[in-house]
PDB file of C-alpha atoms in Angstrom:
ATOM      1  CA  MET Z  24      44.235  99.367 137.940  1.00 71.00           C
ATOM      2  CA  THR Z  25      47.933 100.044 138.557  1.00 75.00           C
ATOM      3  CA  LEU Z  26      50.781  97.536 138.638  1.00 73.00           C
ATOM      4  CA  PHE Z  27      53.817  98.587 140.683  1.00 77.00           C
ATOM      5  CA  VAL Z  28      57.263  97.072 140.089  1.00 79.00           C
ATOM      6  CA  ASN Z  29      60.012  98.366 142.387  1.00 83.00           C
ATOM      7  CA  ASN Z  30      63.714  98.119 141.514  1.00 83.00           C
ATOM      8  CA  LEU Z  31      62.876  96.517 138.201  1.00 84.00           C
ATOM      9  CA  THR Z  32      66.302  97.184 136.698  1.00 89.00           C
ATOM     10  CA  HIS Z  33      69.347  99.417 137.029  1.00 90.00           C
ATOM     11  CA  LEU Z  34      70.874 102.227 134.969  1.00 94.00           C
ATOM     12  CA  ASP Z  35      74.604 102.949 134.967  1.00 93.00           C
ATOM     13  CA  VAL Z  36      75.496 106.106 133.029  1.00 95.00           C
ATOM     14  CA  SER Z  37      77.716 109.117 132.828  1.00 95.00           C
ATOM     15  CA  LEU Z  38      76.251 112.539 132.195  1.00 97.00           C
ATOM     16  CA  TRP Z  39      77.611 115.939 131.357  1.00 97.00           C
ATOM     17  CA  CYS Z  40      76.695 118.467 134.031  1.00 96.00           C
ATOM     18  CA  PRO Z  41      77.143 122.200 133.279  1.00 94.00           C
ATOM     19  CA  HIS Z  42      78.243 122.709 136.903  1.00 95.00           C
ATOM     20  CA  ARG Z  43      80.286 119.586 137.764  1.00 95.00           C
ATOM     21  CA  GLY Z  44      81.409 118.354 134.346  1.00 96.00           C
ATOM     22  CA  LEU Z  45      81.567 114.618 133.622  1.00 96.00           C
ATOM     23  CA  ILE Z  46      79.956 112.610 136.419  1.00 96.00           C
ATOM     24  CA  GLY Z  47      78.880 109.011 136.875  1.00 95.00           C
ATOM     25  CA  ALA Z  48      75.495 107.872 138.149  1.00 95.00           C
ATOM     26  CA  SER Z  49      73.723 104.644 139.087  1.00 95.00           C
ATOM     27  CA  TRP Z  50      69.940 104.639 139.437  1.00 96.00           C
ATOM     28  CA  HIS Z  51      67.422 102.002 140.422  1.00 95.00           C
ATOM     29  CA  VAL Z  52      64.449 101.929 138.047  1.00 95.00           C
ATOM     30  CA  GLY Z  53      60.876 101.447 139.255  1.00 92.00           C
ATOM     31  CA  VAL Z  54      57.799 101.392 137.038  1.00 90.00           C
ATOM     32  CA  GLU Z  55      54.038 101.866 137.335  1.00 88.00           C
ATOM     33  CA  LEU Z  56      51.653 100.638 134.639  1.00 83.00           C
ATOM     34  CA  ASP Z  57      48.013 101.764 134.416  1.00 83.00           C
ATOM     35  CA  GLY Z  58      45.389  99.863 132.473  1.00 78.00           C
ATOM     36  CA  GLN Z  59      42.313  97.694 132.417  1.00 75.00           C
ATOM     37  CA  LEU Z  60      42.114  94.102 133.587  1.00 71.00           C
ATOM     38  CA  GLY Z  61      41.557  91.543 130.855  1.00 68.00           C
ATOM     39  CA  GLU Z  62      39.304  88.510 130.896  1.00 68.00           C
ATOM     40  CA  ASP Z  63      42.135  86.576 132.525  1.00 68.00           C
ATOM     41  CA  GLY Z  64      41.997  88.966 135.477  1.00 67.00           C
ATOM     42  CA  MET Z  65      45.454  90.353 134.716  1.00 68.00           C
ATOM     43  CA  LEU Z  66      46.652  93.768 133.631  1.00 66.00           C
ATOM     44  CA  PHE Z  67      50.028  92.663 132.349  1.00 66.00           C
ATOM     45  CA  ASP Z  68      52.028  89.487 132.761  1.00 66.00           C
ATOM     46  CA  PHE Z  69      54.581  90.305 135.487  1.00 63.00           C
ATOM     47  CA  GLY Z  70      57.074  87.961 133.834  1.00 69.00           C
ATOM     48  CA  GLN Z  71      57.043  90.184 130.738  1.00 72.00           C
ATOM     49  CA  VAL Z  72      57.404  93.525 132.508  1.00 72.00           C
ATOM     50  CA  LYS Z  73      61.099  93.325 133.318  1.00 77.00           C
ATOM     51  CA  PRO Z  74      62.453  92.128 129.936  1.00 84.00           C
ATOM     52  CA  TRP Z  75      60.197  94.573 128.048  1.00 83.00           C
ATOM     53  CA  VAL Z  76      61.230  97.676 130.012  1.00 85.00           C
ATOM     54  CA  LYS Z  77      64.825  96.517 130.455  1.00 87.00           C
ATOM     55  CA  SER Z  78      65.295  95.914 126.729  1.00 89.00           C
ATOM     56  CA  HIS Z  79      64.255  99.493 125.956  1.00 89.00           C
ATOM     57  CA  LEU Z  80      66.585 100.974 128.559  1.00 92.00           C
ATOM     58  CA  ASP Z  81      69.483  98.638 127.709  1.00 88.00           C
ATOM     59  CA  SER Z  82      69.304  99.673 124.054  1.00 88.00           C
ATOM     60  CA  GLY Z  83      68.869 103.334 125.034  1.00 90.00           C
ATOM     61  CA  PRO Z  84      70.523 105.235 127.896  1.00 94.00           C
ATOM     62  CA  ASP Z  85      72.175 102.426 129.876  1.00 92.00           C
ATOM     63  CA  HIS Z  86      75.997 102.522 129.776  1.00 90.00           C
ATOM     64  CA  THR Z  87      76.045 105.671 127.643  1.00 93.00           C
ATOM     65  CA  LEU Z  88      77.071 109.284 128.115  1.00 95.00           C
ATOM     66  CA  LEU Z  89      73.957 111.444 128.542  1.00 97.00           C
ATOM     67  CA  VAL Z  90      74.544 114.691 126.645  1.00 98.00           C
ATOM     68  CA  PRO Z  91      72.306 117.756 127.258  1.00 98.00           C
ATOM     69  CA  LEU Z  92      72.572 119.423 123.863  1.00 97.00           C
ATOM     70  CA  GLU Z  93      71.577 122.885 125.152  1.00 97.00           C
ATOM     71  CA  ALA Z  94      74.176 122.958 127.947  1.00 97.00           C
ATOM     72  CA  PRO Z  95      76.410 126.042 127.783  1.00 96.00           C
ATOM     73  CA  GLY Z  96      79.752 125.570 126.069  1.00 97.00           C
ATOM     74  CA  LEU Z  97      78.845 122.181 124.562  1.00 97.00           C
ATOM     75  CA  SER Z  98      78.978 121.246 120.878  1.00 97.00           C
ATOM     76  CA  VAL Z  99      78.367 118.018 118.949  1.00 97.00           C
ATOM     77  CA  HIS Z 100      79.935 117.134 115.598  1.00 96.00           C
ATOM     78  CA  ASP Z 101      80.099 114.131 113.313  1.00 96.00           C
ATOM     79  CA  CYS Z 102      83.554 112.567 113.105  1.00 94.00           C
ATOM     80  CA  SER Z 103      85.249 109.446 111.763  1.00 92.00           C
ATOM     81  CA  GLU Z 104      84.568 107.601 115.036  1.00 87.00           C
ATOM     82  CA  GLY Z 105      80.884 108.559 114.952  1.00 91.00           C
ATOM     83  CA  ILE Z 106      80.225 111.570 117.203  1.00 93.00           C
ATOM     84  CA  CYS Z 107      82.555 114.113 118.783  1.00 95.00           C
ATOM     85  CA  ILE Z 108      81.445 115.916 121.961  1.00 96.00           C
ATOM     86  CA  ARG Z 109      83.364 119.072 122.911  1.00 97.00           C
ATOM     87  CA  THR Z 110      82.892 121.226 125.991  1.00 97.00           C
ATOM     88  CA  THR Z 111      84.357 124.441 127.372  1.00 96.00           C
ATOM     89  CA  THR Z 112      82.600 124.814 130.716  1.00 94.00           C
ATOM     90  CA  PRO Z 113      83.067 123.992 133.550  1.00 96.00           C
ATOM     91  CA  TYR Z 114      86.233 122.638 131.883  1.00 96.00           C
ATOM     92  CA  PRO Z 115      87.362 121.658 128.356  1.00 96.00           C
ATOM     93  CA  MET Z 116      86.791 118.055 127.294  1.00 94.00           C
ATOM     94  CA  GLU Z 117      86.561 116.101 124.068  1.00 93.00           C
ATOM     95  CA  VAL Z 118      84.973 112.649 123.735  1.00 92.00           C
ATOM     96  CA  ARG Z 119      84.722 110.673 120.492  1.00 90.00           C
ATOM     97  CA  GLY Z 120      82.926 107.388 119.990  1.00 87.00           C
ATOM     98  CA  PRO Z 121      80.242 105.468 118.096  1.00 87.00           C
ATOM     99  CA  ARG Z 122      76.742 106.945 118.150  1.00 90.00           C
ATOM    100  CA  GLN Z 123      75.571 104.104 120.381  1.00 88.00           C
ATOM    101  CA  ALA Z 124      77.898 105.419 123.098  1.00 90.00           C
ATOM    102  CA  PHE Z 125      75.848 108.610 123.532  1.00 94.00           C
ATOM    103  CA  THR Z 126      72.295 109.544 124.450  1.00 96.00           C
ATOM    104  CA  LEU Z 127      71.614 113.016 123.049  1.00 97.00           C
ATOM    105  CA  LEU Z 128      68.922 114.947 124.918  1.00 97.00           C
ATOM    106  CA  PRO Z 129      67.485 118.388 123.944  1.00 96.00           C
ATOM    107  CA  TRP Z 130      67.921 119.882 127.424  1.00 97.00           C
ATOM    108  CA  LYS Z 131      70.187 122.278 129.304  1.00 97.00           C
ATOM    109  CA  GLU Z 132      70.768 119.793 132.114  1.00 97.00           C
ATOM    110  CA  VAL Z 133      70.073 116.109 132.822  1.00 97.00           C
ATOM    111  CA  THR Z 134      68.228 115.190 136.016  1.00 96.00           C
ATOM    112  CA  PRO Z 135      66.863 111.782 137.109  1.00 96.00           C
ATOM    113  CA  GLN Z 136      63.294 113.124 137.153  1.00 96.00           C
ATOM    114  CA  ARG Z 137      63.524 114.590 133.670  1.00 96.00           C
ATOM    115  CA  LEU Z 138      65.074 111.398 132.316  1.00 97.00           C
ATOM    116  CA  ALA Z 139      62.353 109.293 133.972  1.00 96.00           C
ATOM    117  CA  ASP Z 140      59.617 111.501 132.492  1.00 96.00           C
ATOM    118  CA  HIS Z 141      61.238 111.329 129.051  1.00 96.00           C
ATOM    119  CA  TYR Z 142      61.422 107.537 128.954  1.00 95.00           C
ATOM    120  CA  SER Z 143      57.935 107.242 130.442  1.00 95.00           C
ATOM    121  CA  THR Z 144      56.739 109.094 127.347  1.00 94.00           C
ATOM    122  CA  VAL Z 145      58.899 106.986 125.017  1.00 93.00           C
ATOM    123  CA  LEU Z 146      57.630 103.692 126.465  1.00 91.00           C
ATOM    124  CA  SER Z 147      54.003 104.914 126.459  1.00 88.00           C
ATOM    125  CA  ARG Z 148      54.067 105.465 122.690  1.00 88.00           C
ATOM    126  CA  ARG Z 149      53.790 101.715 122.033  1.00 83.00           C
ATOM    127  CA  PRO Z 150      52.556 100.184 125.276  1.00 79.00           C
ATOM    128  CA  PRO Z 151      51.748  96.500 125.732  1.00 75.00           C
ATOM    129  CA  PRO Z 152      48.119  95.423 125.249  1.00 73.00           C
ATOM    130  CA  ARG Z 153      45.709  96.833 127.883  1.00 74.00           C
ATOM    131  CA  VAL Z 154      48.346  99.209 129.268  1.00 78.00           C
ATOM    132  CA  GLU Z 155      47.261 102.855 129.081  1.00 82.00           C
ATOM    133  CA  ALA Z 156      50.070 104.699 130.875  1.00 85.00           C
ATOM    134  CA  ILE Z 157      53.636 103.982 131.993  1.00 89.00           C
ATOM    135  CA  ARG Z 158      55.578 105.915 134.623  1.00 92.00           C
ATOM    136  CA  LEU Z 159      59.237 105.363 135.466  1.00 95.00           C
ATOM    137  CA  GLU Z 160      61.001 106.394 138.637  1.00 95.00           C
ATOM    138  CA  LEU Z 161      64.779 106.752 139.002  1.00 96.00           C
ATOM    139  CA  HIS Z 162      66.433 106.938 142.386  1.00 93.00           C
ATOM    140  CA  ASP Z 163      69.881 106.481 143.864  1.00 90.00           C
ATOM    141  CA  GLU Z 164      70.723 103.277 145.661  1.00 85.00           C
ATOM    142  CA  ALA Z 165      70.755 103.823 149.421  1.00 85.00           C
ATOM    143  CA  ILE Z 166      74.441 103.583 150.375  1.00 89.00           C
ATOM    144  CA  GLU Z 167      75.481 104.075 153.955  1.00 86.00           C
ATOM    145  CA  ASP Z 168      78.849 105.637 154.735  1.00 90.00           C
ATOM    146  CA  ALA Z 169      81.321 106.410 151.924  1.00 95.00           C
ATOM    147  CA  ALA Z 170      80.322 106.422 148.243  1.00 95.00           C
ATOM    148  CA  PHE Z 171      81.633 108.100 145.106  1.00 95.00           C
ATOM    149  CA  THR Z 172      80.675 108.641 141.475  1.00 95.00           C
ATOM    150  CA  TYR Z 173      83.088 108.005 138.617  1.00 95.00           C
ATOM    151  CA  SER Z 174      83.328 107.520 134.877  1.00 93.00           C
ATOM    152  CA  HIS Z 175      85.489 105.156 132.847  1.00 89.00           C
ATOM    153  CA  GLY Z 176      85.756 103.551 129.417  1.00 84.00           C
ATOM    154  CA  LEU Z 177      85.334 100.102 127.907  1.00 71.00           C
ATOM    155  CA  LYS Z 178      87.775  99.607 125.057  1.00 67.00           C
ATOM    156  CA  HIS Z 179      88.073  95.851 124.649  1.00 65.00           C
ATOM    157  CA  HIS Z 180      84.445  94.758 124.408  1.00 62.00           C
ATOM    158  CA  GLU Z 181      83.087  93.394 121.155  1.00 58.00           C
ATOM    159  CA  GLY Z 182      80.585  95.161 118.922  1.00 49.00           C
ATOM    160  CA  ASN Z 183      79.242  98.578 119.862  1.00 48.00           C
ATOM    161  CA  CYS Z 184      80.018  98.310 123.576  1.00 49.00           C
ATOM    162  CA  GLN Z 185      83.157 100.439 123.463  1.00 58.00           C
ATOM    163  CA  ARG Z 186      81.739 103.193 125.637  1.00 69.00           C
ATOM    164  CA  ILE Z 187      84.518 105.694 126.237  1.00 79.00           C
ATOM    165  CA  ALA Z 188      82.593 107.558 128.945  1.00 87.00           C
ATOM    166  CA  HIS Z 189      80.028 105.820 131.093  1.00 87.00           C
ATOM    167  CA  GLY Z 190      79.899 105.643 134.842  1.00 92.00           C
ATOM    168  CA  HIS Z 191      78.616 104.451 138.173  1.00 93.00           C
ATOM    169  CA  ARG Z 192      77.968 105.391 141.778  1.00 94.00           C
ATOM    170  CA  SER Z 193      79.650 102.903 144.084  1.00 94.00           C
ATOM    171  CA  ARG Z 194      80.268 102.282 147.763  1.00 94.00           C
ATOM    172  CA  LEU Z 195      83.842 102.364 148.973  1.00 95.00           C
ATOM    173  CA  ARG Z 196      85.210 100.036 151.646  1.00 95.00           C
ATOM    174  CA  ILE Z 197      88.764  99.971 153.026  1.00 95.00           C
ATOM    175  CA  TRP Z 198      89.991  97.298 155.422  1.00 95.00           C
ATOM    176  CA  ALA Z 199      93.300  97.241 157.325  1.00 94.00           C
ATOM    177  CA  GLN Z 200      94.301  94.346 159.570  1.00 92.00           C
ATOM    178  CA  GLY Z 201      90.735  93.048 159.583  1.00 93.00           C
ATOM    179  CA  SER Z 202      89.060  96.351 160.539  1.00 96.00           C
ATOM    180  CA  ARG Z 203      87.095  98.895 158.505  1.00 94.00           C
ATOM    181  CA  GLN Z 204      88.749 102.293 158.100  1.00 95.00           C
ATOM    182  CA  PRO Z 205      85.883 104.809 157.858  1.00 94.00           C
ATOM    183  CA  GLU Z 206      88.129 107.873 157.891  1.00 95.00           C
ATOM    184  CA  LEU Z 207      90.173 106.542 154.990  1.00 96.00           C
ATOM    185  CA  GLU Z 208      86.974 105.557 153.178  1.00 96.00           C
ATOM    186  CA  SER Z 209      85.603 109.100 153.454  1.00 96.00           C
ATOM    187  CA  ALA Z 210      88.911 110.644 152.390  1.00 96.00           C
ATOM    188  CA  TRP Z 211      89.262 108.419 149.315  1.00 96.00           C
ATOM    189  CA  ALA Z 212      85.598 108.783 148.380  1.00 95.00           C
ATOM    190  CA  GLU Z 213      86.038 112.560 148.369  1.00 95.00           C
ATOM    191  CA  ARG Z 214      89.248 112.242 146.345  1.00 95.00           C
ATOM    192  CA  LEU Z 215      87.687 109.941 143.728  1.00 94.00           C
ATOM    193  CA  HIS Z 216      84.308 111.717 143.482  1.00 94.00           C
ATOM    194  CA  ASP Z 217      83.429 112.758 139.891  1.00 94.00           C
ATOM    195  CA  ARG Z 218      86.742 111.426 138.570  1.00 94.00           C
ATOM    196  CA  TYR Z 219      87.462 109.684 135.285  1.00 92.00           C
ATOM    197  CA  LEU Z 220      89.370 106.486 136.073  1.00 89.00           C
ATOM    198  CA  VAL Z 221      92.120 105.377 133.694  1.00 83.00           C
ATOM    199  CA  THR Z 222      95.042 102.997 133.629  1.00 79.00           C
ATOM    200  CA  GLU Z 223      98.602 104.009 132.768  1.00 80.00           C
ATOM    201  CA  ASP Z 224      98.076 102.616 129.252  1.00 76.00           C
ATOM    202  CA  ASP Z 225      95.292 105.179 128.677  1.00 75.00           C
ATOM    203  CA  ILE Z 226      97.562 108.192 129.169  1.00 75.00           C
ATOM    204  CA  ALA Z 227      98.945 109.791 126.010  1.00 73.00           C
ATOM    205  CA  ASP Z 228     100.913 112.933 125.271  1.00 70.00           C
ATOM    206  CA  ALA Z 229      98.374 115.223 123.614  1.00 58.00           C
ATOM    207  CA  GLY Z 230     101.080 117.544 122.326  1.00 54.00           C
ATOM    208  CA  PRO Z 231     100.919 121.321 122.112  1.00 51.00           C
ATOM    209  CA  GLN Z 232      97.504 121.316 120.430  1.00 51.00           C
ATOM    210  CA  GLY Z 233      95.900 118.948 122.974  1.00 47.00           C
ATOM    211  CA  LEU Z 234      93.578 119.839 125.802  1.00 46.00           C
ATOM    212  CA  GLU Z 235      95.212 120.354 129.157  1.00 42.00           C
ATOM    213  CA  ALA Z 236      94.025 118.169 131.989  1.00 39.00           C
ATOM    214  CA  SER Z 237      92.973 119.903 135.178  1.00 34.00           C
TER     215      SER Z 237
END
């Protein structure tokens, strides 16, 4: 018997790509659970599926930077803030933050399928009663017209939520005098795609030893 739950929850992350650099992503999460029916005629209480899966993902990859440890030109070091991520390709970058801000993965590249397979295995290690197998599926939200991916930081949240690099994929809508402007939407979506969004207060003079921004 298999229980299907579509769009059970949502993952918002950034990931380091060896080809594009720092990119944001938003994925819908679906789940399939295999098992045997109990005496109550149920495989698994539907009301418990969402909080159980969501709690594991919320405390794991959600709102973190996914780091493929075997990516070329990438190194990870301990630092006073927790972890320091440094890259050289496709461009130089340094990110420091608490360990909870990163999800370290022993891969050369992060893909939705590989991440889904990984967390299917993690969740299947201690499944709920009567559940024999768990399979996750990650897919992009269907967005018509203009959309862009971006990363940003959260600096003023309490606790361990100060994620300096996490991201999203969002639709972009521009209105002028009551009418949509699809050409402007496409132009701005292309301009903002794969960007890191900051405010003026975030900009600092790195000095002669700092990394140059591209």
